[in-house]
Short mmCIF file of C-alpha atoms in Angstrom, two decimals:
data_model
loop_
_atom_site.label_atom_id
_atom_site.label_comp_id
_atom_site.label_asym_id
_atom_site.label_seq_id
_atom_site.Cartn_x
_atom_site.Cartn_y
_atom_site.Cartn_z
CA MET N 1406 -156.79 68.04 -61.28
CA THR N 1407 -159.41 65.43 -62.01
CA ALA N 1408 -159.52 61.91 -60.66
CA GLY N 1409 -157.33 59.45 -62.50
CA GLN N 1410 -154.87 62.02 -63.89
CA PRO N 1411 -151.31 61.79 -62.62
CA GLU N 1412 -149.90 64.84 -60.91
CA THR N 1413 -147.24 66.55 -63.02
CA ASP N 1414 -143.92 67.14 -61.31
CA HIS N 1415 -142.82 70.53 -62.62
CA ARG N 1416 -139.23 69.93 -61.55
CA THR N 1417 -139.05 66.89 -63.83
CA ALA N 1418 -140.81 68.71 -66.67
CA SER N 1419 -138.23 71.52 -66.65
CA ALA N 1420 -135.18 69.21 -66.49
CA PRO N 1421 -134.77 68.99 -70.29
CA TYR N 1422 -134.33 72.77 -70.43
CA LEU N 1423 -132.23 73.13 -67.35
CA LEU N 1424 -129.47 70.60 -67.96
CA PRO N 1425 -128.09 72.15 -71.18
CA LEU N 1426 -128.56 75.66 -69.78
CA LEU N 1427 -126.85 74.74 -66.53
CA ALA N 1428 -123.89 73.22 -68.40
CA GLY N 1429 -123.65 76.28 -70.65
CA GLY N 1430 -123.85 78.60 -67.66
CA LEU N 1431 -121.09 76.69 -65.91
CA VAL N 1432 -118.86 76.93 -69.00
CA ALA N 1433 -119.50 80.68 -69.30
CA VAL N 1434 -118.76 81.28 -65.61
CA ALA N 1435 -115.67 79.04 -65.67
CA LEU N 1436 -114.24 80.90 -68.67
CA GLY N 1437 -114.98 84.26 -67.05
CA VAL N 1438 -113.40 83.24 -63.76
CA TYR N 1439 -110.35 81.82 -65.52
CA GLY N 1440 -109.99 84.92 -67.69
CA ARG N 1441 -110.21 87.15 -64.64
CA ALA N 1442 -108.07 85.07 -62.24
CA HIS N 1443 -105.35 83.97 -64.68
CA PRO N 1444 -102.53 86.51 -64.89
CA PRO N 1445 -102.33 87.54 -68.57
CA THR N 1446 -99.08 86.46 -70.21
CA GLY N 1447 -99.21 89.04 -72.98
CA TYR N 1448 -98.24 86.30 -75.41
CA ALA N 1449 -99.98 83.30 -76.93
CA VAL N 1450 -99.27 81.10 -79.89
CA GLY N 1451 -99.95 82.91 -83.15
CA LEU N 1452 -100.83 81.46 -86.51
CA ALA N 1453 -98.39 81.86 -89.39
CA GLY N 1454 -99.30 84.31 -92.12
CA PHE N 1455 -100.50 87.15 -89.90
CA SER N 1456 -98.56 90.27 -88.96
CA GLY N 1457 -99.48 89.86 -85.30
CA ALA N 1458 -101.87 88.42 -82.79
CA LEU N 1459 -104.46 91.18 -83.17
CA ALA N 1460 -104.54 90.79 -86.95
CA MET N 1461 -104.90 87.02 -86.53
CA LYS N 1462 -107.79 87.48 -84.11
CA ALA N 1463 -109.50 90.07 -86.33
CA TRP N 1464 -109.37 87.90 -89.45
CA LEU N 1465 -110.29 84.61 -87.75
CA THR N 1466 -113.20 86.32 -86.01
CA THR N 1467 -114.27 87.80 -89.34
CA GLY N 1468 -114.18 84.32 -90.88
CA ALA N 1469 -116.21 82.93 -87.99
CA PHE N 1470 -118.73 85.76 -88.34
CA VAL N 1471 -119.11 85.19 -92.11
CA LEU N 1472 -119.72 81.50 -91.38
CA ALA N 1473 -122.23 82.52 -88.70
CA VAL N 1474 -124.12 84.48 -91.36
CA VAL N 1475 -124.13 81.26 -93.44
CA GLN N 1476 -125.47 79.52 -90.32
CA LEU N 1477 -128.24 82.09 -89.94
CA LEU N 1478 -129.28 81.96 -93.60
CA SER N 1479 -129.17 78.16 -93.78
CA ALA N 1480 -131.21 77.87 -90.55
CA LEU N 1481 -133.79 80.33 -91.89
CA ALA N 1482 -133.96 78.31 -95.12
CA MET N 1483 -134.31 75.00 -93.24
CA TYR N 1484 -137.11 76.39 -91.07
CA GLY N 1485 -138.87 77.86 -94.13
CA ARG N 1486 -138.42 81.45 -92.95
CA LEU N 1487 -137.00 82.85 -96.20
CA PRO N 1488 -139.90 83.86 -98.43
CA GLY N 1489 -139.75 82.23 -101.84
CA VAL N 1490 -136.76 80.05 -100.95
CA THR N 1491 -136.94 76.29 -100.83
CA ALA N 1492 -133.97 74.84 -98.97
CA PRO N 1493 -131.92 72.47 -101.14
CA SER N 1494 -131.27 68.98 -99.76
CA TRP N 1495 -127.68 69.93 -98.82
CA THR N 1496 -128.71 72.87 -96.60
CA GLY N 1497 -128.48 70.81 -93.40
CA THR N 1498 -124.97 69.69 -94.30
CA LEU N 1499 -123.96 73.28 -95.07
CA HIS N 1500 -125.42 74.39 -91.75
CA ARG N 1501 -123.54 71.74 -89.74
CA TRP N 1502 -120.17 72.23 -91.47
CA SER N 1503 -120.29 76.03 -91.45
CA GLY N 1504 -120.99 75.84 -87.70
CA ARG N 1505 -118.10 73.47 -87.13
CA ALA N 1506 -115.75 75.66 -89.15
CA ALA N 1507 -116.90 78.83 -87.34
CA PHE N 1508 -116.29 77.17 -83.98
CA LEU N 1509 -112.83 75.98 -85.04
CA LEU N 1510 -111.90 79.48 -86.21
CA SER N 1511 -112.99 80.87 -82.84
CA VAL N 1512 -110.82 78.54 -80.73
CA PRO N 1513 -107.39 80.17 -81.36
CA VAL N 1514 -108.99 83.57 -80.84
CA ALA N 1515 -110.54 82.55 -77.52
CA PHE N 1516 -107.31 80.90 -76.43
CA HIS N 1517 -105.37 84.08 -77.13
CA CYS N 1518 -107.97 86.26 -75.43
CA LEU N 1519 -108.06 84.13 -72.28
CA TYR N 1520 -104.40 83.17 -72.01
CA ALA N 1521 -102.63 86.28 -73.26
CA LEU N 1522 -105.05 89.04 -72.33
CA GLY N 1523 -107.49 87.72 -69.71
CA ALA N 1524 -110.92 89.12 -69.00
CA ARG N 1525 -110.73 92.88 -68.52
CA PHE N 1526 -113.36 95.26 -67.25
CA ASP N 1527 -111.46 98.58 -67.27
CA VAL N 1528 -112.43 99.65 -70.81
CA PRO N 1529 -116.14 99.45 -71.78
CA ARG N 1530 -115.49 97.93 -75.24
CA VAL N 1531 -113.18 95.29 -73.79
CA MET N 1532 -115.57 94.54 -70.92
CA VAL N 1533 -118.46 93.98 -73.34
CA HIS N 1534 -116.16 91.85 -75.50
CA SER N 1535 -115.07 89.74 -72.50
CA LEU N 1536 -118.67 89.19 -71.38
CA LEU N 1537 -119.83 88.33 -74.91
CA GLY N 1538 -116.98 85.85 -75.32
CA THR N 1539 -117.88 83.89 -72.22
CA PHE N 1540 -121.58 84.11 -73.12
CA PHE N 1541 -120.92 82.82 -76.65
CA TYR N 1542 -119.19 79.68 -75.44
CA GLY N 1543 -121.84 79.08 -72.78
CA VAL N 1544 -124.66 79.36 -75.33
CA PHE N 1545 -122.70 77.21 -77.76
CA VAL N 1546 -122.41 74.44 -75.15
CA ALA N 1547 -126.12 74.72 -74.32
CA LYS N 1548 -127.02 74.46 -78.02
CA MET N 1549 -124.76 71.49 -78.65
CA LEU N 1550 -126.19 69.66 -75.63
CA SER N 1551 -129.72 70.46 -76.81
CA LEU N 1552 -129.22 69.11 -80.33
CA PRO N 1553 -129.73 65.40 -79.59
CA ARG N 1554 -132.65 66.01 -77.23
CA ARG N 1555 -136.04 65.24 -78.77
CA ASP N 1556 -138.00 66.28 -75.67
CA LEU N 1557 -137.38 70.02 -76.13
CA PRO N 1558 -139.86 72.35 -77.84
CA GLY N 1559 -139.18 73.30 -81.44
CA TRP N 1560 -138.22 76.87 -80.53
CA THR N 1561 -135.27 75.83 -78.34
CA LEU N 1562 -132.61 75.43 -81.04
CA PRO N 1563 -133.57 78.58 -82.98
CA VAL N 1564 -133.43 80.64 -79.77
CA LEU N 1565 -130.06 79.20 -78.72
CA GLY N 1566 -128.73 79.56 -82.27
CA GLY N 1567 -129.97 83.16 -82.38
CA LEU N 1568 -128.26 83.92 -79.08
CA ALA N 1569 -125.01 82.35 -80.32
CA PHE N 1570 -125.24 84.37 -83.56
CA SER N 1571 -125.96 87.58 -81.63
CA ALA N 1572 -123.02 86.98 -79.30
CA LEU N 1573 -120.68 86.30 -82.22
CA ALA N 1574 -121.93 89.42 -84.02
CA GLY N 1575 -121.22 91.43 -80.86
CA LEU N 1576 -117.78 89.85 -80.60
CA TRP N 1577 -117.03 90.81 -84.21
CA LEU N 1578 -118.24 94.38 -83.63
CA THR N 1579 -116.16 94.81 -80.47
CA SER N 1580 -113.00 93.25 -81.89
CA SER N 1581 -112.60 92.85 -85.64
CA LEU N 1582 -114.55 95.92 -86.73
CA TRP N 1583 -112.76 97.94 -84.05
CA PHE N 1584 -109.39 96.59 -85.30
CA PHE N 1585 -110.16 97.36 -88.97
CA VAL N 1586 -111.33 100.89 -88.15
CA VAL N 1587 -108.63 101.82 -85.62
CA ILE N 1588 -105.59 99.85 -86.84
CA GLY N 1589 -106.52 99.32 -90.49
CA VAL N 1590 -107.14 96.39 -92.77
CA THR N 1591 -103.90 94.44 -92.59
CA LEU N 1592 -102.91 90.81 -92.56
#
C-alpha cells in the first residue's frame, strides 16, 4: 500500500455478495429443516383438473421447466450470447414474466412436497430431489435479492440464474420425467 491510499476493508467489500447468499442459504436450510422435521400429512391441497397430486406436480413442474428454458434463452439473447440473434426490445419483459410464471407454478408443487411428503433421504432419487428443491428456493432468493444491487459484478446474476435453472432442470428430471416414465403421461 502506498502513502495516501485508503486501506480496503475486505469484510466490507464482500458484503454485497454475502447478504443475498446468506439469505438464500437461510431459506434453503429452513425449508430443509421444515421438510425433515414436519411430520408428512400424506395430503395437501390439489388443483382441479388433475387425476392426483403426483400428476399435478409433474405437469406444473414441466410448465415451470419449459418457462425456465424461456428464461435461459431470453437471458442468453439479452446478454448477446446467441450467435446471430439480436434480442428484440420485449426480451426483458418476456424474461421477467416467464420467471414470475415459473415461480408461481412451482409454489403448489413445493407446498405439496414439503407439507404432504416432507424431505426424505431413504431413496436416492427422492433425496436428490429434496436437496435440489431446497437449493432451488435458496438460489432463487439470492438472485431476487441481487437484482436491485448495482454494486455486484456483472457475472453475479448469470451465475445465480444458471444455478436456479440447473436446480429446476434437476427437479424436473427427478420428478416429472420419472413420473412420465414410470407412471405414464396422464393428467
